[in-house]
Amino acid sequence: GESVGLHLPTLSVQEGDNSIINCAYSNSASDYFIWYKQESGKGPQFIIDIRSNMDKRQGQRVTVLLNKTVKHLSLQIAATQPGDSAVYFCAENIDGGGNKLTFGTGTQLKVEL
Amino acid sequence: DTAVSQTPKYLVTQMGNDKSIKCEQNLGHDTMYWYKQDSKKFLKIMFSYNNKELIINETVPNRFSPKSPDKAHLNLHINSLELGDSAVYFCASRENVGKGQETQYFGPGTRLLVL
């Protein structure tokens, strides 16, 4: 399943399928991007990050893709599990000095059994 | 072994009251933040301190006053609470302001409800 982030705030996928969560960022000068997962009642939890000099980075079951030409970031989750159900946020480092993250709207991922 | 902790977890209070929420991190980080998350889950930065010095102060009413007694603690005091202050407030910390250390680690949040 795939979402366009800001326009489709909820993404429903079947357990075992791959999920793609998209994010459009705002500042072409941003040089660092990060994905967070927020489960219900908890604080955002770091998943994976990527610098602007890369276009792809892989973690355990997750991959982040960065397309600077169109200012687009995506998070791919392989073999989605029920524990992946959460709100996912992208964030960009927008001030160049590395101190301030600006968060996107968030996408709710629902994993159906 | 909690990395970033906040107290209280829940806070219910009347309009016009003054309240404080506290944050502590045991990660040895130099930089701490306060964020506000509204009912639509939008996360917005409010303040940031680096080594007890205020470095980010977003457009926040001056009823909100952060205070950092040391680099491991960042508290948030709110005067004359209003209904619109109801939200979840998150504390976060980060190793330092330098490049290569941008990842922020969040606390569990304080759920504030103003009646």
Coordinates of C-alpha atoms in Angstrom, one line a residue, chain A residues 7-62:
Chain A
H7 CA -3.2 14.2 1.2
L8 CA -4.0 10.7 2.6
P9 CA -3.4 10.7 6.3
T10 CA -4.4 7.1 6.7
L11 CA -2.8 4.1 5.0
S12 CA -4.2 0.6 5.5
V13 CA -2.2 -2.4 4.5
Q14 CA -2.5 -6.2 5.0
E15 CA -0.1 -7.9 7.3
G16 CA 2.9 -9.1 5.3
D17 CA 2.5 -6.5 2.5
N18 CA 5.0 -3.7 2.0
S19 CA 4.1 -0.2 3.0
I20 CA 5.2 3.0 1.4
I21 CA 4.6 6.3 3.3
N22 CA 5.3 9.5 1.4
C23 CA 6.3 12.9 2.5
A24 CA 6.8 16.2 0.6
Y25 CA 9.3 18.5 2.4
S26 CA 9.3 22.2 2.1
N27 CA 12.9 23.5 1.9
S28 CA 15.3 22.7 -0.8
A29 CA 18.2 23.7 1.5
S30 CA 17.3 21.0 4.1
D31 CA 20.3 18.7 4.5
Y32 CA 19.0 16.1 6.9
F33 CA 15.8 14.1 7.1
I34 CA 14.4 11.7 9.6
W35 CA 11.5 9.4 10.1
Y36 CA 9.8 8.9 13.4
K37 CA 7.2 6.4 14.5
Q38 CA 4.6 7.4 17.1
E39 CA 2.5 4.7 18.7
S40 CA -0.7 5.6 20.5
G41 CA 0.0 7.2 23.9
K42 CA 3.8 7.4 23.3
G43 CA 6.4 9.8 22.2
P44 CA 7.9 9.8 18.7
Q45 CA 10.5 7.1 18.2
F46 CA 13.5 7.4 15.8
I47 CA 13.3 4.9 12.9
I48 CA 15.8 6.0 10.2
D49 CA 17.5 9.1 8.9
I50 CA 19.2 10.2 5.7
R51 CA 21.5 13.1 4.7
S52 CA 20.9 15.1 1.5
N53 CA 24.1 13.7 -0.1
M54 CA 22.4 10.2 -0.2
D55 CA 19.3 9.1 -2.1
K56 CA 18.7 5.8 -0.3
R57 CA 19.4 4.3 3.1
Q58 CA 18.4 0.9 4.5
G59 CA 17.7 -0.3 8.0
Q60 CA 16.1 -3.3 9.4
R61 CA 12.9 -3.8 7.3
V62 CA 12.9 -0.1 6.5

